[in-house]
mmCIF file of C-alpha atoms in Angstrom:
data_model
loop_
_atom_site.group_PDB
_atom_site.id
_atom_site.type_symbol
_atom_site.label_atom_id
_atom_site.label_comp_id
_atom_site.label_asym_id
_atom_site.label_seq_id
_atom_site.Cartn_x
_atom_site.Cartn_y
_atom_site.Cartn_z
ATOM 1 C CA MET A 1003 113.823 80.640 98.757
ATOM 2 C CA LEU A 1004 113.030 80.043 94.889
ATOM 3 C CA GLU A 1005 114.748 76.437 93.625
ATOM 4 C CA VAL A 1006 114.482 75.706 90.106
ATOM 5 C CA SER A 1007 116.021 72.299 89.324
ATOM 6 C CA ASP A 1008 115.656 70.400 85.611
ATOM 7 C CA LEU A 1009 113.519 73.109 83.995
ATOM 8 C CA ARG A 1010 112.544 72.462 80.222
ATOM 9 C CA VAL A 1011 110.375 74.940 78.850
ATOM 10 C CA ALA A 1012 109.262 74.518 75.092
ATOM 11 C CA TYR A 1013 107.300 75.690 72.428
ATOM 12 C CA ARG A 1014 105.305 73.123 70.711
ATOM 13 C CA LYS A 1015 108.541 71.202 69.917
ATOM 14 C CA GLN A 1016 111.444 73.462 70.062
ATOM 15 C CA ALA A 1017 113.296 73.434 73.467
ATOM 16 C CA ILE A 1018 113.719 77.590 74.648
ATOM 17 C CA ILE A 1019 115.122 76.402 78.146
ATOM 18 C CA PRO A 1020 116.275 72.708 77.465
ATOM 19 C CA ASP A 1021 117.388 71.897 81.133
ATOM 20 C CA LEU A 1022 118.173 74.893 83.725
ATOM 21 C CA THR A 1023 118.974 74.272 87.468
ATOM 22 C CA LEU A 1024 120.037 77.134 89.522
ATOM 23 C CA GLU A 1025 121.438 77.476 93.047
ATOM 24 C CA PRO A 1026 118.901 78.579 95.285
ATOM 25 C CA LEU A 1027 117.880 82.626 95.135
ATOM 26 C CA ARG A 1028 117.845 83.959 98.818
ATOM 27 C CA ALA A 1029 114.725 86.126 99.830
ATOM 28 C CA GLY A 1030 116.301 89.475 100.270
ATOM 29 C CA ALA A 1031 118.131 89.429 96.778
ATOM 30 C CA VAL A 1032 117.531 91.547 93.777
ATOM 31 C CA VAL A 1033 118.864 88.835 91.388
ATOM 32 C CA ALA A 1034 119.902 90.218 87.319
ATOM 33 C CA LEU A 1035 118.527 87.799 84.838
ATOM 34 C CA LEU A 1036 121.279 88.490 81.862
ATOM 35 C CA GLY A 1037 121.609 86.918 78.171
ATOM 36 C CA PRO A 1038 121.185 88.057 74.397
ATOM 37 C CA ASN A 1039 118.305 88.177 72.811
ATOM 38 C CA GLY A 1040 115.841 85.248 72.420
ATOM 39 C CA SER A 1041 118.094 83.507 75.362
ATOM 40 C CA GLY A 1042 114.900 82.514 77.002
ATOM 41 C CA LYS A 1043 114.999 85.422 79.354
ATOM 42 C CA SER A 1044 110.734 86.595 79.426
ATOM 43 C CA THR A 1045 110.275 82.273 78.745
ATOM 44 C CA LEU A 1046 111.962 81.743 82.385
ATOM 45 C CA LEU A 1047 109.966 84.510 83.845
ATOM 46 C CA LYS A 1048 106.782 83.494 82.392
ATOM 47 C CA ALA A 1049 107.349 79.607 83.226
ATOM 48 C CA LEU A 1050 107.948 80.737 87.136
ATOM 49 C CA ALA A 1051 104.863 83.486 87.433
ATOM 50 C CA GLY A 1052 103.069 80.066 86.216
ATOM 51 C CA LEU A 1053 102.088 81.552 82.671
ATOM 52 C CA LEU A 1054 104.160 78.967 80.484
ATOM 53 C CA PRO A 1055 103.889 74.760 81.281
ATOM 54 C CA TYR A 1056 107.378 73.265 81.873
ATOM 55 C CA LYS A 1057 107.586 69.870 80.770
ATOM 56 C CA GLN A 1058 109.994 68.443 83.039
ATOM 57 C CA GLY A 1059 111.744 69.939 86.047
ATOM 58 C CA SER A 1060 110.683 71.802 89.489
ATOM 59 C CA VAL A 1061 109.845 75.069 91.193
ATOM 60 C CA ARG A 1062 109.515 75.280 94.598
ATOM 61 C CA LEU A 1063 109.268 78.797 96.569
ATOM 62 C CA ASP A 1064 109.716 78.575 100.660
ATOM 63 C CA GLY A 1065 110.019 74.831 99.990
ATOM 64 C CA LYS A 1066 106.328 74.348 97.994
ATOM 65 C CA SER A 1067 106.354 73.254 94.660
ATOM 66 C CA LEU A 1068 104.662 76.233 92.821
ATOM 67 C CA GLU A 1069 102.893 73.686 90.051
ATOM 68 C CA LYS A 1070 101.434 71.812 93.196
ATOM 69 C CA ILE A 1071 99.287 74.967 94.645
ATOM 70 C CA SER A 1072 96.355 76.485 93.275
ATOM 71 C CA PHE A 1073 96.244 79.640 91.198
ATOM 72 C CA GLU A 1074 95.014 82.157 93.579
ATOM 73 C CA GLN A 1075 97.654 80.974 96.236
ATOM 74 C CA ARG A 1076 100.563 81.055 93.600
ATOM 75 C CA ALA A 1077 98.606 84.859 92.433
ATOM 76 C CA GLN A 1078 99.516 86.117 96.360
ATOM 77 C CA GLN A 1079 102.915 85.066 96.323
ATOM 78 C CA VAL A 1080 104.189 85.272 93.123
ATOM 79 C CA VAL A 1081 104.117 88.851 90.993
ATOM 80 C CA TYR A 1082 105.191 88.882 87.400
ATOM 81 C CA LEU A 1083 105.473 92.654 85.454
ATOM 82 C CA PRO A 1084 105.696 92.306 81.750
ATOM 83 C CA GLN A 1085 107.079 94.565 79.744
ATOM 84 C CA SER A 1086 104.172 96.775 79.171
ATOM 85 C CA LEU A 1087 101.017 96.930 80.322
ATOM 86 C CA PRO A 1088 97.190 96.547 78.429
ATOM 87 C CA ALA A 1089 97.086 99.439 76.219
ATOM 88 C CA SER A 1090 93.294 99.685 76.815
ATOM 89 C CA VAL A 1091 92.658 99.732 80.097
ATOM 90 C CA HIS A 1092 90.113 102.903 81.053
ATOM 91 C CA LEU A 1093 91.412 103.299 84.964
ATOM 92 C CA ARG A 1094 92.636 106.138 87.173
ATOM 93 C CA VAL A 1095 96.188 105.586 88.074
ATOM 94 C CA LEU A 1096 95.324 105.559 91.875
ATOM 95 C CA GLU A 1097 92.662 103.072 91.230
ATOM 96 C CA SER A 1098 94.192 100.512 89.551
ATOM 97 C CA VAL A 1099 96.967 100.311 92.044
ATOM 98 C CA LEU A 1100 94.140 100.349 94.810
ATOM 99 C CA VAL A 1101 92.798 96.982 92.776
ATOM 100 C CA ALA A 1102 95.993 95.602 92.769
ATOM 101 C CA ALA A 1103 96.804 96.013 96.819
ATOM 102 C CA ARG A 1104 93.066 94.678 97.102
ATOM 103 C CA ALA A 1105 94.279 91.455 95.810
ATOM 104 C CA SER A 1106 97.250 90.406 97.219
ATOM 105 C CA ALA A 1107 97.701 88.461 100.387
ATOM 106 C CA LEU A 1108 98.417 91.721 102.382
ATOM 107 C CA ALA A 1109 94.698 93.216 101.825
ATOM 108 C CA ALA A 1110 93.290 89.997 102.528
ATOM 109 C CA GLU A 1111 95.405 89.274 106.127
ATOM 110 C CA ALA A 1112 94.515 93.180 106.530
ATOM 111 C CA GLY A 1113 91.038 93.504 105.695
ATOM 112 C CA ARG A 1114 91.686 96.614 104.065
ATOM 113 C CA VAL A 1115 94.615 98.717 102.447
ATOM 114 C CA HIS A 1116 95.172 102.330 103.699
ATOM 115 C CA LEU A 1117 95.135 104.903 100.703
ATOM 116 C CA GLU A 1118 97.891 106.118 102.370
ATOM 117 C CA GLN A 1119 100.104 103.321 101.799
ATOM 118 C CA VAL A 1120 99.018 103.475 98.169
ATOM 119 C CA LEU A 1121 99.972 107.229 97.654
ATOM 120 C CA SER A 1122 102.932 107.009 99.722
ATOM 121 C CA LEU A 1123 104.571 104.524 97.098
ATOM 122 C CA LEU A 1124 103.601 106.454 94.483
ATOM 123 C CA GLN A 1125 105.234 109.221 96.121
ATOM 124 C CA ARG A 1126 108.406 106.927 96.144
ATOM 125 C CA LEU A 1127 108.119 106.378 92.487
ATOM 126 C CA GLY A 1128 108.294 110.066 91.397
ATOM 127 C CA ILE A 1129 104.402 109.908 90.658
ATOM 128 C CA GLU A 1130 102.199 110.615 92.732
ATOM 129 C CA HIS A 1131 101.082 113.764 90.303
ATOM 130 C CA LEU A 1132 99.609 111.408 87.875
ATOM 131 C CA SER A 1133 96.982 109.954 90.310
ATOM 132 C CA MET A 1134 94.048 110.976 89.260
ATOM 133 C CA HIS A 1135 95.187 110.029 85.446
ATOM 134 C CA TYR A 1136 93.779 107.510 83.302
ATOM 135 C CA LEU A 1137 96.007 104.671 81.926
ATOM 136 C CA ASP A 1138 95.317 104.853 78.631
ATOM 137 C CA GLN A 1139 96.567 108.171 78.104
ATOM 138 C CA LEU A 1140 100.043 107.566 79.950
ATOM 139 C CA SER A 1141 102.895 107.176 78.060
ATOM 140 C CA GLY A 1142 104.950 103.971 78.162
ATOM 141 C CA GLY A 1143 107.385 105.399 80.597
ATOM 142 C CA GLN A 1144 104.661 106.298 82.560
ATOM 143 C CA LYS A 1145 102.509 102.748 82.178
ATOM 144 C CA GLN A 1146 105.932 100.607 83.413
ATOM 145 C CA LEU A 1147 105.975 103.045 86.342
ATOM 146 C CA VAL A 1148 102.806 102.420 87.437
ATOM 147 C CA GLY A 1149 102.930 98.784 87.104
ATOM 148 C CA LEU A 1150 105.744 98.453 88.889
ATOM 149 C CA ALA A 1151 103.345 100.152 91.581
ATOM 150 C CA GLN A 1152 101.043 97.607 91.416
ATOM 151 C CA ALA A 1153 103.260 95.016 91.164
ATOM 152 C CA LEU A 1154 105.163 96.287 94.922
ATOM 153 C CA ILE A 1155 102.215 97.250 96.684
ATOM 154 C CA ARG A 1156 100.933 93.156 96.470
ATOM 155 C CA ARG A 1157 103.948 92.178 98.648
ATOM 156 C CA PRO A 1158 104.602 89.059 96.922
ATOM 157 C CA ARG A 1159 107.342 86.594 97.868
ATOM 158 C CA LEU A 1160 108.767 86.198 94.414
ATOM 159 C CA LEU A 1161 108.776 89.811 92.137
ATOM 160 C CA LEU A 1162 109.285 88.970 88.218
ATOM 161 C CA LEU A 1163 110.340 92.048 86.432
ATOM 162 C CA ASP A 1164 110.743 91.576 82.130
ATOM 163 C CA GLU A 1165 112.544 94.894 81.481
ATOM 164 C CA PRO A 1166 111.264 97.280 83.362
ATOM 165 C CA LEU A 1167 113.651 100.028 82.344
ATOM 166 C CA SER A 1168 113.366 100.460 78.893
ATOM 167 C CA ALA A 1169 111.173 102.978 79.006
ATOM 168 C CA LEU A 1170 112.509 104.860 80.954
ATOM 169 C CA ASP A 1171 114.847 107.695 80.849
ATOM 170 C CA LEU A 1172 118.414 107.502 83.359
ATOM 171 C CA ASN A 1173 116.772 109.119 86.406
ATOM 172 C CA TYR A 1174 114.126 107.078 86.690
ATOM 173 C CA GLN A 1175 116.287 104.303 86.071
ATOM 174 C CA PHE A 1176 118.352 104.583 88.375
ATOM 175 C CA HIS A 1177 115.648 106.319 90.933
ATOM 176 C CA VAL A 1178 113.921 102.510 90.021
ATOM 177 C CA MET A 1179 116.370 99.874 90.983
ATOM 178 C CA ASP A 1180 117.817 102.117 93.582
ATOM 179 C CA LEU A 1181 113.453 102.195 95.470
ATOM 180 C CA LEU A 1182 113.448 98.242 94.063
ATOM 181 C CA GLY A 1183 116.628 97.260 96.130
ATOM 182 C CA GLN A 1184 114.897 99.107 99.475
ATOM 183 C CA GLU A 1185 111.744 96.913 99.083
ATOM 184 C CA THR A 1186 113.566 93.500 98.357
ATOM 185 C CA HIS A 1187 115.364 94.076 101.015
ATOM 186 C CA GLU A 1188 113.516 95.614 103.709
ATOM 187 C CA HIS A 1189 110.882 93.448 103.330
ATOM 188 C CA GLY A 1190 112.493 89.942 101.710
ATOM 189 C CA LEU A 1191 111.433 89.620 98.930
ATOM 190 C CA ILE A 1192 113.131 87.587 95.699
ATOM 191 C CA THR A 1193 113.293 89.891 92.837
ATOM 192 C CA LEU A 1194 114.532 88.321 89.317
ATOM 193 C CA ILE A 1195 114.561 90.975 86.744
ATOM 194 C CA VAL A 1196 115.153 91.058 82.859
ATOM 195 C CA LEU A 1197 117.727 93.892 82.368
ATOM 196 C CA HIS A 1198 119.750 94.405 79.430
ATOM 197 C CA ASP A 1199 122.121 97.265 80.775
ATOM 198 C CA LEU A 1200 125.329 94.927 82.413
ATOM 199 C CA ASN A 1201 126.102 98.605 84.425
ATOM 200 C CA VAL A 1202 122.757 98.331 85.895
ATOM 201 C CA ALA A 1203 122.899 95.055 86.855
ATOM 202 C CA LEU A 1204 126.915 95.966 88.314
ATOM 203 C CA ARG A 1205 125.659 98.388 90.588
ATOM 204 C CA HIS A 1206 121.780 97.163 91.242
ATOM 205 C CA SER A 1207 121.504 93.673 92.194
ATOM 206 C CA ASP A 1208 123.057 91.368 94.699
ATOM 207 C CA TYR A 1209 123.538 88.083 92.251
ATOM 208 C CA ALA A 1210 123.529 87.660 88.379
ATOM 209 C CA VAL A 1211 122.287 84.901 85.861
ATOM 210 C CA LEU A 1212 123.608 84.892 82.884
ATOM 211 C CA ILE A 1213 121.850 82.758 80.023
ATOM 212 C CA LYS A 1214 122.115 82.063 77.140
ATOM 213 C CA GLN A 1215 119.806 79.801 74.137
ATOM 214 C CA GLY A 1216 118.262 78.765 77.837
ATOM 215 C CA GLU A 1217 121.369 77.329 78.793
ATOM 216 C CA LEU A 1218 123.537 78.601 81.976
ATOM 217 C CA LEU A 1219 126.561 80.839 81.191
ATOM 218 C CA GLY A 1220 127.054 81.310 84.794
ATOM 219 C CA GLU A 1221 125.517 82.706 87.921
ATOM 220 C CA GLY A 1222 126.730 84.072 91.061
ATOM 221 C CA ALA A 1223 128.081 87.768 92.128
ATOM 222 C CA PRO A 1224 127.713 90.280 89.584
ATOM 223 C CA GLY A 1225 130.982 91.136 89.339
ATOM 224 C CA GLN A 1226 132.019 87.607 89.251
ATOM 225 C CA VAL A 1227 129.441 86.444 85.905
ATOM 226 C CA ILE A 1228 130.257 89.428 84.227
ATOM 227 C CA THR A 1229 133.313 88.970 82.679
ATOM 228 C CA PRO A 1230 135.367 89.561 79.306
ATOM 229 C CA ALA A 1231 135.192 86.078 79.206
ATOM 230 C CA ALA A 1232 131.134 85.546 79.589
ATOM 231 C CA LEU A 1233 130.555 88.862 77.482
ATOM 232 C CA ALA A 1234 132.446 87.446 74.727
ATOM 233 C CA GLU A 1235 130.815 83.771 75.065
ATOM 234 C CA GLY A 1236 127.346 85.302 76.128
ATOM 235 C CA TYR A 1237 127.206 88.819 73.878
ATOM 236 C CA GLY A 1238 130.250 87.989 71.443
ATOM 237 C CA VAL A 1239 131.717 91.258 72.184
ATOM 238 C CA GLU A 1240 135.594 92.245 73.303
ATOM 239 C CA ALA A 1241 135.148 94.193 76.556
ATOM 240 C CA ARG A 1242 136.520 95.246 79.664
ATOM 241 C CA ILE A 1243 135.471 95.674 83.509
ATOM 242 C CA GLU A 1244 137.281 98.371 85.483
ATOM 243 C CA PRO A 1245 135.888 100.255 87.810
ATOM 244 C CA CYS A 1246 135.325 104.034 87.614
ATOM 245 C CA SER A 1247 137.023 106.775 90.037
ATOM 246 C CA LYS A 1248 134.486 105.947 92.843
ATOM 247 C CA GLY A 1249 135.214 102.119 92.554
ATOM 248 C CA ILE A 1250 132.107 100.917 90.843
ATOM 249 C CA LEU A 1251 132.667 98.093 87.855
ATOM 250 C CA GLN A 1252 131.990 99.366 84.452
ATOM 251 C CA VAL A 1253 131.514 97.264 81.295
ATOM 252 C CA LEU A 1254 133.632 98.818 78.655
ATOM 253 C CA ILE A 1255 132.831 97.350 75.254
ATOM 254 C CA ASP A 1256 136.008 97.763 72.554
ATOM 255 C CA GLY A 1257 134.293 95.750 69.391
ATOM 256 C CA LEU A 1258 133.002 92.404 68.371
ATOM 257 C CA ARG A 1259 134.333 89.252 69.140
ATOM 258 C CA ALA A 1260 136.392 87.895 65.965
ATOM 259 C CA PRO A 1261 134.808 84.761 64.589
ATOM 260 C CA VAL A 1262 135.806 81.698 65.187
ATOM 261 C CA ARG A 1263 137.338 79.924 61.745
#
């Protein structure tokens, strides 16, 4: 499980996350990280990945303190995928995923990575036709899918995804979330994913964390966190949460919340 306790992250003297404690996040769960723009979601992911130092608190993965293990050990257990890949990388898609696979703990244990594993993952993501294309020739959405392949092939304990759906069309959004759920449940990952689409969170996540200005507004089952009261406080909107004809909860926005006088 992932345990985050009394976490404080600051840029210079400004606290982005003043003091955050979460209930333990268990293996096999897709966790939606929600909140308005500027709420500290990306900062939290970077801190968990070891890319930003935290001023206080602790992060423990499977009982081990992440700040006390080496960078190499952390990189084997924790994979962070930013919103976009570097623009100037001139590698073929297949090569880039193979490089990621060979850097993983799975590769170290197995001694080698089978090409079939990589091709199978690219096929499941629907991008096997891009195998011999160069990364710097791909669209933003295609790069996001390749980045996801690089992350999944490493089989981390903790997978941190920062808005991986932002450049994808509706078909690929559903496809990716379905695949993430399968991989997370099958391999016992903890997948923490920043999402802006609350309906995607309601449909595809097992757990939700809602923050605003680095402070916790709610956590738990998505249907218990994404409520009219929480959306009013967190996003400043008047909303209803209603089931569709198939019984799936949907967020319906009625308008902006009236300002408090």
